[in-house]
Short mmCIF file of C-alpha atoms and ligand atoms in Angstrom, two decimals:
data_model
loop_
_atom_site.label_atom_id
_atom_site.label_comp_id
_atom_site.label_asym_id
_atom_site.label_seq_id
_atom_site.Cartn_x
_atom_site.Cartn_y
_atom_site.Cartn_z
CA UNK A 131 24.70 67.08 20.03
CA UNK A 132 26.31 70.18 18.62
CA UNK A 133 24.73 73.57 18.88
CA UNK A 134 24.84 75.19 15.45
CA UNK A 135 23.99 78.45 17.15
CA UNK A 136 24.59 78.99 20.84
CA UNK A 137 21.43 77.89 22.69
CA UNK A 138 21.91 80.67 25.18
CA UNK A 139 20.35 83.25 22.86
CA UNK A 140 16.56 83.65 22.59
CA UNK A 141 16.73 83.42 18.80
CA UNK A 142 13.64 81.67 17.46
CA UNK A 143 15.77 79.91 14.91
CA UNK A 144 18.43 78.29 17.11
CA UNK A 145 19.31 74.94 15.58
CA UNK A 146 20.58 71.74 17.13
CA UNK A 147 22.42 68.92 15.42
CA UNK A 148 21.63 65.52 16.88
CA UNK A 149 23.90 62.58 16.11
CA UNK A 150 23.31 58.85 16.32
CA UNK A 151 23.62 57.47 19.86
CA UNK A 152 25.12 54.07 20.58
CA UNK A 153 23.43 53.83 23.99
CA UNK A 154 21.70 56.00 26.60
CA UNK A 155 22.38 55.76 30.32
CA UNK A 156 21.76 57.77 33.46
CA UNK A 157 19.04 59.39 35.52
CA UNK A 158 16.66 62.11 34.38
CA UNK A 159 14.57 64.33 36.62
CA UNK A 160 11.85 65.57 34.25
CA UNK A 161 10.68 69.18 34.59
CA UNK A 162 7.61 69.95 36.66
CA UNK A 163 4.29 69.31 34.92
CA UNK A 164 3.18 72.40 33.06
CA UNK A 165 -0.53 71.46 33.01
CA UNK A 166 -0.55 71.29 36.80
CA UNK A 167 1.66 74.38 37.13
CA UNK A 168 -0.77 76.58 35.15
CA UNK A 169 -3.63 75.46 37.35
CA UNK A 170 -1.69 75.81 40.61
CA UNK A 171 -0.81 79.40 39.70
CA UNK A 172 -4.35 80.31 38.63
CA UNK A 173 -6.03 78.72 41.65
CA UNK A 174 -3.49 80.39 43.96
CA UNK A 175 -4.25 83.73 42.29
CA UNK A 176 -7.95 83.26 43.08
CA UNK A 177 -7.42 82.14 46.68
CA UNK A 178 -7.43 85.06 49.14
CA UNK A 179 -4.10 84.77 50.97
CA UNK A 180 -0.67 83.28 50.34
CA UNK A 181 -0.26 79.97 48.52
CA UNK A 182 3.01 78.11 48.06
CA UNK A 183 3.97 76.25 44.90
CA UNK A 184 6.75 73.69 45.34
CA UNK A 185 8.72 72.63 42.23
CA UNK A 186 7.54 75.50 40.03
CA UNK A 187 8.91 74.80 36.51
CA UNK A 188 11.30 77.03 34.57
CA UNK A 189 9.47 76.32 31.30
CA UNK A 190 8.13 79.14 29.15
CA UNK A 191 4.41 78.23 29.18
CA UNK A 192 3.88 78.44 32.97
CA UNK A 193 5.96 81.65 32.91
CA UNK A 194 3.36 83.10 30.50
CA UNK A 195 0.60 82.26 32.97
CA UNK A 196 2.49 83.84 35.86
CA UNK A 197 3.22 86.99 33.85
CA UNK A 198 -0.48 87.36 32.98
CA UNK A 199 -1.50 86.88 36.61
CA UNK A 200 0.98 89.58 37.67
CA UNK A 201 -0.58 91.93 35.14
CA UNK A 202 -3.92 91.16 36.81
CA UNK A 203 -2.51 92.47 40.08
CA UNK A 204 -1.36 89.20 41.65
CA UNK A 205 1.86 89.55 43.66
CA UNK A 206 4.40 86.74 43.74
CA UNK A 207 7.59 86.05 45.65
CA UNK A 208 10.08 83.30 46.36
CA UNK A 209 11.15 81.65 49.62
CA UNK A 210 13.73 78.83 49.73
CA UNK A 211 13.02 77.97 46.10
CA UNK A 212 9.24 77.86 46.68
CA UNK A 213 7.03 80.19 44.63
CA UNK A 214 4.72 82.34 46.77
CA UNK A 215 1.49 83.61 45.22
CA UNK A 216 -0.48 86.26 47.09
CA UNK A 217 -3.99 85.77 45.72
CA UNK A 218 -7.33 87.43 46.10
CA UNK A 219 -9.04 89.92 43.85
CA UNK A 220 -7.97 90.36 40.27
CA UNK A 221 -7.73 93.83 38.75
CA UNK A 222 -8.10 95.17 35.22
CA UNK A 223 -4.77 94.88 33.37
CA UNK A 224 -3.24 98.01 31.88
CA UNK A 225 -2.02 96.14 28.78
CA UNK A 226 -3.05 93.06 26.78
CA UNK A 227 -2.23 89.78 28.52
CA UNK A 228 0.43 87.95 26.51
CA UNK A 229 -0.17 84.19 26.65
CA UNK A 230 2.91 83.52 24.51
CA UNK A 231 2.78 80.00 23.04
CA UNK A 232 0.39 78.67 25.67
CA UNK A 233 -3.12 77.54 24.74
CA UNK A 234 -3.75 76.47 28.34
CA UNK A 235 -3.02 80.01 29.55
CA UNK A 236 -5.37 81.60 27.02
CA UNK A 237 -8.26 79.18 27.43
CA UNK A 238 -8.21 78.72 31.21
CA UNK A 239 -7.61 82.39 31.90
CA UNK A 240 -10.57 83.27 29.63
CA UNK A 241 -12.75 81.16 31.91
CA UNK A 242 -11.57 83.11 34.96
CA UNK A 243 -11.82 86.49 33.23
CA UNK A 244 -15.37 85.68 32.08
CA UNK A 245 -16.55 86.15 35.67
CA UNK A 246 -14.65 89.34 36.57
CA UNK A 247 -15.99 92.90 36.57
CA UNK A 248 -13.52 94.25 34.01
CA UNK A 249 -12.40 93.79 30.45
CA UNK A 250 -9.11 92.21 29.34
CA UNK A 251 -7.52 91.35 26.03
CA UNK A 252 -5.56 88.12 25.54
CA UNK A 253 -2.90 87.85 22.85
CA UNK A 254 -0.47 85.12 21.84
CA UNK A 255 2.47 84.36 19.58
CA UNK A 256 2.26 83.38 15.90
CA UNK A 257 1.51 79.75 16.81
CA UNK A 258 -1.22 80.51 19.39
CA UNK A 259 -2.99 83.26 17.40
CA UNK A 260 -4.55 80.95 14.75
CA UNK A 261 -5.62 78.25 17.25
CA UNK A 262 -9.39 77.72 17.67
CA UNK A 263 -10.99 79.75 20.47
CA UNK A 264 -14.67 79.45 19.46
CA UNK A 265 -14.70 76.25 21.51
CA UNK A 266 -14.44 78.34 24.69
CA UNK A 267 -16.22 81.45 23.39
CA UNK A 268 -19.49 79.53 22.82
CA UNK A 269 -19.96 78.07 26.32
CA UNK A 270 -18.58 81.15 28.11
CA UNK A 271 -20.92 83.29 25.99
CA UNK A 272 -23.84 81.04 27.03
CA UNK A 273 -22.90 81.77 30.65
CA UNK A 274 -23.11 85.51 30.00
CA UNK A 275 -19.55 86.60 29.17
CA UNK A 276 -19.01 88.79 26.13
CA UNK A 277 -15.96 87.63 24.20
CA UNK A 278 -14.95 89.06 20.87
CA UNK A 279 -12.29 87.68 18.58
CA UNK A 280 -11.05 87.80 15.03
CA UNK A 281 -13.06 84.98 13.44
CA UNK A 282 -12.66 82.73 16.46
CA UNK A 283 -8.96 83.48 16.96
CA UNK A 284 -6.88 85.64 19.29
CA UNK A 285 -6.72 88.46 20.16
CA UNK A 286 -9.65 87.70 22.48
CA UNK A 287 -11.38 90.58 24.22
CA UNK A 288 -13.11 89.22 27.30
CA UNK A 289 -15.69 91.57 28.83
CA UNK A 290 -16.23 89.91 32.19
CA UNK A 291 -19.64 89.57 33.80
CA UNK A 292 -19.75 89.06 37.58
CA UNK A 293 -23.32 87.80 37.16
CA UNK A 294 -22.61 84.72 35.04
CA UNK A 295 -25.24 81.98 34.95
CA UNK A 296 -24.37 78.31 35.48
CA UNK A 297 -24.92 76.04 32.47
CA UNK A 298 -24.82 72.36 31.62
CA UNK A 299 -22.53 71.84 28.67
CA UNK A 300 -21.73 68.66 26.74
CA UNK A 301 -18.21 68.96 25.33
CA UNK A 302 -18.23 68.60 21.54
CA UNK A 303 -14.47 67.80 21.58
CA UNK A 304 -12.46 65.95 24.22
CA UNK A 305 -10.56 68.91 25.66
CA UNK A 306 -9.35 69.49 29.20
CA UNK A 307 -8.74 73.12 28.30
CA UNK A 308 -12.37 73.72 27.30
CA UNK A 309 -13.65 71.71 30.28
CA UNK A 310 -11.42 73.71 32.63
CA UNK A 311 -12.36 77.11 31.17
CA UNK A 312 -16.06 76.36 31.80
CA UNK A 313 -15.50 74.94 35.30
CA UNK A 314 -13.37 77.96 36.27
CA UNK A 315 -16.09 80.33 35.00
CA UNK A 316 -18.52 78.23 37.06
CA UNK A 317 -16.72 79.48 40.21
CA UNK A 318 -18.14 82.93 39.41
CA UNK A 319 -21.60 81.86 38.19
CA UNK A 320 -24.94 81.57 39.92
CA UNK A 321 -26.07 77.98 40.57
CA UNK A 322 -24.13 75.01 39.29
CA UNK A 323 -22.11 74.65 36.11
CA UNK A 324 -21.85 71.11 34.80
CA UNK A 325 -19.55 69.86 32.06
CA UNK A 326 -20.39 66.52 30.50
CA UNK A 327 -17.57 64.67 28.82
CA UNK A 328 -18.15 61.59 26.72
CA UNK A 329 -14.41 60.98 26.32
CA UNK A 330 -12.35 61.58 29.47
CA UNK A 331 -9.64 64.24 29.25
CA UNK A 332 -6.98 65.09 31.84
CA UNK A 333 -8.65 65.70 35.20
CA UNK A 334 -6.26 68.10 36.98
CA UNK A 335 -8.76 70.96 37.32
CA UNK A 336 -11.46 68.89 38.97
CA UNK A 337 -8.90 67.12 41.19
CA UNK A 338 -7.24 70.35 42.31
CA UNK A 339 -10.55 72.08 43.04
CA UNK A 340 -12.03 68.91 44.58
CA UNK A 341 -15.05 69.14 42.28
CA UNK A 342 -17.84 66.57 42.43
CA UNK A 343 -17.67 64.15 39.50
CA UNK A 344 -20.35 61.61 38.62
CA UNK A 345 -20.08 58.69 36.20
CA UNK A 346 -23.43 58.59 34.37
CA UNK A 347 -23.97 55.97 31.67
CA UNK A 348 -20.32 56.00 30.57
CA UNK A 349 -20.09 59.81 30.69
CA UNK A 350 -18.44 62.05 33.28
CA UNK A 351 -20.46 64.92 34.77
CA UNK A 352 -18.25 67.46 36.57
CA UNK A 353 -19.75 70.43 38.40
CA UNK A 354 -18.48 73.66 39.90
CA UNK A 355 -20.11 76.54 41.76
CA UNK A 356 -19.11 79.57 43.84
CA UNK A 357 -18.78 77.22 46.84
CA UNK A 358 -15.77 75.61 45.14
CA UNK A 359 -13.64 78.77 45.01
CA UNK A 360 -10.10 77.81 46.07
CA UNK A 361 -8.51 78.52 49.44
CA UNK A 362 -4.80 79.24 49.83
CA UNK A 363 -2.64 76.15 50.22
CA UNK A 364 0.50 74.34 49.18
CA UNK A 365 0.75 72.87 45.70
CA UNK A 366 3.51 70.39 44.92
CA UNK A 367 4.06 69.84 41.22
CA UNK A 368 5.07 66.37 40.02
CA UNK A 369 7.46 65.69 37.15
CA UNK A 370 5.80 65.96 33.74
CA UNK A 371 4.86 62.57 32.28
CA UNK A 372 4.60 64.21 28.84
CA UNK A 373 8.26 65.32 29.16
CA UNK A 374 9.35 61.91 30.49
CA UNK A 375 7.68 60.35 27.44
CA UNK A 376 10.53 61.49 25.16
CA UNK A 377 13.06 59.57 27.23
CA UNK A 378 10.78 56.52 27.60
CA UNK A 379 10.80 56.20 23.82
CA UNK A 380 14.46 57.22 23.42
CA UNK A 381 15.71 54.50 25.80
CA UNK A 382 13.34 51.96 24.21
CA UNK A 383 14.64 52.46 20.66
CA UNK A 384 18.38 53.19 21.18
CA UNK A 385 20.09 49.80 21.69
CA UNK A 386 21.89 49.02 24.96
CA UNK A 387 20.08 51.77 26.85
CA UNK A 388 18.84 52.04 30.38
CA UNK A 389 17.42 55.24 31.88
CA UNK A 390 15.90 56.04 35.23
CA UNK A 391 13.27 58.83 35.35
CA UNK A 392 12.48 60.06 38.83
CA UNK A 393 9.44 61.81 40.33
CA UNK A 394 7.24 61.29 37.26
CA UNK A 395 3.54 62.16 37.64
CA UNK A 396 1.36 59.15 36.81
CA UNK A 397 -2.10 60.69 36.78
CA UNK A 398 -4.20 57.95 35.09
CA UNK A 399 -5.77 60.49 32.72
CA UNK A 400 -2.29 61.10 31.25
CA UNK A 401 -0.47 57.75 31.11
CA UNK A 402 -2.00 55.79 28.22
CA UNK A 403 1.40 56.00 26.48
CA UNK A 404 2.81 53.68 29.16
CA UNK A 405 0.29 50.98 28.24
CA UNK A 406 0.85 51.60 24.53
CA UNK A 407 4.62 51.27 24.79
CA UNK A 408 4.32 48.16 26.95
CA UNK A 409 1.92 46.64 24.41
CA UNK A 410 4.63 47.29 21.81
CA UNK A 411 7.12 45.35 23.94
CA UNK A 412 8.84 48.19 25.84
CA UNK A 413 10.45 47.29 29.17
CA UNK A 414 9.32 49.95 31.65
CA UNK A 415 9.33 49.33 35.38
CA UNK A 416 7.45 51.49 37.87
CA UNK A 417 9.07 51.82 41.28
CA UNK A 418 8.61 53.80 44.47
CA UNK A 419 5.01 54.85 43.81
CA UNK A 420 3.85 57.56 46.21
CA UNK A 421 1.11 60.19 46.45
CA UNK A 422 2.01 63.87 46.70
CA UNK A 423 -0.71 66.54 46.78
CA UNK A 424 -3.34 64.18 45.39
CA UNK A 425 -1.23 63.05 42.42
CA UNK A 426 0.64 59.74 42.06
CA UNK A 427 4.37 59.96 41.40
CA UNK A 428 6.84 57.18 40.69
CA UNK A 429 10.33 56.44 39.40
CA UNK A 430 10.43 54.72 36.03
CA UNK A 431 13.20 52.54 34.63
CA UNK A 432 13.25 51.89 30.91
CA UNK A 433 15.60 49.57 29.04
CA UNK A 434 15.86 49.11 25.29
CA UNK A 435 13.79 46.41 23.61
CA UNK A 436 12.73 45.48 20.08
CA UNK A 437 9.31 47.03 19.62
CA UNK A 438 6.42 45.77 17.54
CA UNK A 439 3.65 47.77 15.85
CA UNK A 440 0.46 49.04 17.51
CA UNK A 441 -3.06 50.12 16.51
CA UNK A 442 -4.33 53.19 18.38
CA UNK A 443 -7.77 54.81 18.05
CA UNK A 444 -10.85 55.74 20.08
CA UNK A 445 -11.12 57.22 23.56
CA UNK A 446 -7.55 56.38 24.55
CA UNK A 447 -6.28 58.98 22.05
CA UNK A 448 -7.33 61.87 24.33
CA UNK A 449 -5.36 60.35 27.21
CA UNK A 450 -2.18 60.30 25.08
CA UNK A 451 -2.86 63.41 23.00
CA UNK A 452 0.45 65.15 23.78
CA UNK A 453 2.44 61.91 23.45
CA UNK A 454 1.31 60.97 19.93
CA UNK A 455 4.23 62.72 18.16
CA UNK A 456 6.74 60.70 20.20
CA UNK A 457 4.61 57.55 19.77
CA UNK A 458 5.10 58.03 16.00
CA UNK A 459 8.85 57.82 16.57
CA UNK A 460 8.43 54.54 18.49
CA UNK A 461 6.25 53.23 15.64
CA UNK A 462 8.88 54.19 13.05
CA UNK A 463 11.39 52.04 14.97
CA UNK A 464 8.97 49.15 15.54
CA UNK A 465 8.58 46.04 13.38
CA UNK A 466 5.32 46.05 11.41
CA UNK A 467 2.68 48.57 10.40
CA UNK A 468 1.19 50.86 13.05
CA UNK A 469 -2.00 52.90 12.74
CA UNK A 470 -2.76 55.93 14.89
CA UNK A 471 -6.25 57.25 14.12
CA UNK A 472 -8.95 59.43 15.69
CA UNK A 473 -6.38 62.13 16.49
CA UNK A 474 -7.86 65.07 14.50
CA UNK A 475 -7.26 67.33 17.51
CA UNK A 476 -3.54 67.21 16.69
CA UNK A 477 -4.25 69.51 13.76
CA UNK A 478 -5.11 72.26 16.30
CA UNK A 479 -2.06 72.10 18.56
CA UNK A 480 0.96 74.45 18.55
CA UNK A 481 1.31 73.41 14.92
CA UNK A 482 -0.56 70.85 12.80
CA UNK A 483 1.21 67.94 14.47
CA UNK A 484 -0.06 65.34 11.99
CA UNK A 485 1.50 67.22 9.06
CA UNK A 486 4.64 68.20 11.00
CA UNK A 487 5.50 64.64 12.09
CA UNK A 488 4.77 63.26 8.62
CA UNK A 489 7.11 65.82 7.04
CA UNK A 490 9.80 65.44 9.68
CA UNK A 491 9.95 61.65 9.85
CA UNK A 492 9.64 61.31 6.06
CA UNK A 493 12.59 63.69 5.61
CA UNK A 494 14.61 61.21 7.70
CA UNK A 495 13.54 58.25 5.56
CA UNK A 496 10.65 56.85 7.62
CA UNK A 497 7.75 55.20 5.79
CA UNK A 498 4.85 57.26 7.12
CA UNK A 499 1.61 58.34 5.49
CA UNK A 500 -0.80 60.94 6.68
CA UNK A 501 -4.58 60.69 7.18
CA UNK A 502 -6.92 63.48 8.19
CA UNK A 503 -6.99 61.97 11.70
CA UNK A 504 -3.58 60.34 12.11
CA UNK A 505 -0.91 58.20 10.46
CA UNK A 506 -0.01 54.82 9.05
CA UNK A 507 3.63 54.05 9.84
CA UNK A 508 5.45 51.09 8.33
CA UNK A 509 8.18 50.67 10.90
CA UNK A 510 11.74 49.51 10.55
CA UNK A 511 12.89 51.71 7.65
CA UNK A 512 16.43 52.85 8.54
CA UNK A 513 16.55 56.57 9.32
CA UNK A 514 19.08 58.74 7.53
CA UNK A 515 20.29 62.23 8.38
CA UNK A 516 18.82 65.44 7.09
CA UNK A 517 17.17 68.74 7.93
CA UNK A 518 13.89 68.91 9.82
CA UNK A 519 11.84 71.73 11.28
CA UNK A 520 10.30 72.09 14.74
CA UNK A 521 7.48 74.18 13.19
CA UNK A 522 7.78 76.29 16.38
CA UNK A 523 6.33 73.36 18.35
CA UNK A 524 8.15 72.02 21.42
CA UNK A 525 6.85 68.47 21.10
CA UNK A 526 7.73 68.23 17.40
CA UNK A 527 11.27 69.45 18.12
CA UNK A 528 11.82 66.89 20.90
CA UNK A 529 10.15 63.99 19.04
CA UNK A 530 12.37 64.57 15.99
CA UNK A 531 15.38 64.91 18.30
CA UNK A 532 14.67 61.44 19.68
CA UNK A 533 14.21 60.00 16.17
CA UNK A 534 17.59 61.49 15.24
CA UNK A 535 19.31 59.33 17.89
CA UNK A 536 18.74 56.33 15.59
CA UNK A 537 19.61 58.05 12.28
CA UNK A 538 22.73 57.01 10.37
CA UNK A 539 23.84 60.62 9.77
CA UNK A 540 23.47 63.85 11.79
CA UNK A 541 20.06 65.52 11.87
CA UNK A 542 19.75 69.33 11.86
CA UNK A 543 16.69 70.42 13.82
CA UNK A 544 15.67 73.97 12.98
CA UNK A 545 14.08 76.01 15.73
CA UNK A 546 15.07 73.41 18.34
CA UNK A 547 15.09 75.96 21.18
CA UNK A 548 11.27 75.91 21.21
CA UNK A 549 11.69 72.80 23.45
CA UNK A 550 12.00 75.29 26.34
CA UNK A 551 8.22 75.84 26.18
CA UNK A 552 7.85 72.68 28.27
CA UNK A 553 11.37 71.31 28.78
CA UNK A 554 14.19 73.81 29.31
CA UNK A 555 17.49 71.93 29.21
CA UNK A 556 16.08 69.08 27.09
CA UNK A 557 18.96 69.14 24.58
CA UNK A 558 21.59 69.17 27.32
CA UNK A 559 19.89 66.23 29.03
CA UNK A 560 19.71 64.32 25.75
CA UNK A 561 23.41 64.97 25.17
CA UNK A 562 24.29 63.96 28.74
CA UNK A 563 22.51 60.59 28.69
CA UNK A 564 24.00 59.93 25.22
CA UNK A 565 27.45 60.34 26.82
CA UNK A 566 28.38 63.57 25.04
C1 S3P B 709 -3.84 70.66 28.33
C2 S3P B 709 -4.78 69.97 27.64
C3 S3P B 709 -4.55 69.42 26.30
C4 S3P B 709 -3.07 69.33 25.98
C5 S3P B 709 -2.31 70.56 26.36
C6 S3P B 709 -2.48 70.88 27.83
C7 S3P B 709 -4.21 71.20 29.65
O1 S3P B 709 -5.18 70.25 25.35
O2 S3P B 709 -2.88 69.06 24.61
O3 S3P B 709 -0.94 70.39 26.08
O4 S3P B 709 -3.30 71.56 30.43
O5 S3P B 709 -5.40 71.25 29.95
P1 S3P B 709 -6.74 70.07 24.98
O6 S3P B 709 -7.44 70.05 26.25
O7 S3P B 709 -7.16 71.23 24.16
O8 S3P B 709 -6.80 68.78 24.22
#
């Protein structure tokens, strides 16, 4: 991997050139899970007293959450590499809260701010600003918050209401961010707030708050109330399965590879990709399973294998929503025709991920066609070199970087430094395990 521009600058256009790899070997310690990190910071901010967060990530998205919490009057510190968060009351911010690239920051924080006795404005970068916010504005509005936006987009002005009313809300889209925003607002509402999900989404919020969850006729009913407000504690953040996913696919498709990934979080609401890759023929072993802070962690070993095609649709899509771009790369390397459908939500991520992966993989010679809700990928077409664009989306940058490992010629990835949103050091790690 050659840096076209030095990756030490914060230029939004830093490029990376990825060359074909003959094999991958070594051990990777994936960065701490950003979904859990956001929640650990927010719950610690609400808990009166000092909480400790072990393995706080260096990635940009959790840093956005922490910066917003500081603007809300939360003090933080550091002791022996552990993040200290002194939580309690939040205070009106002097300036707009900048959520950067992070949808989780904007949506979950809106839920918290809905129940405060002050007003705050949330802003984001050019990728976050057009993302849909009506999905949280509607239920939080029903609870009594007043949220104004520009046609359902950021900036969001949240006029908090300390007298919110609990609601029962059936999620119209499978979204952990919407579910979490409502459940967090429920901590500040009278009575009980219940979210009903017909398709399960990641369950970190309910796990971390210890919220009661009922299975009713194939649906999940999750409730929160003022009694569930968090107490200070110690949060230990596992390695991010969604980050490990890039190396699971990379070592599967680059011949003669074997990688060990340590301390990977295996929350069952996040690991459908494991089953998908195994169904395609991937050789992934799970070792040393243990439970830390209510989450299962393990070490994974992956060795290269010939993959075959897969059909993906239905409820399992939500479980693998962040892994679908890298699944596309596995499908492009697999024998046969794969279909990934029911993934319309990908159009509303940091970029339109369906369009971005179609463009990127096609530019490298893959046989991929786009549907409104996913892709058809005829695998096995040899990948060539070329120029591709991250579209300012960390997962697109990393997925295309993995595809490039199998391309015959070098691949220039524009805006590759966006990987730092969830995986700082990704390009160095890729280079290291490729022996460069
Ligand atoms: C996240 C939930 C998912 C996921 C995002 C992180 C979370 O979004 O895509 O990267 O931490 O709750 P949706 O809940 O909107 O699908």
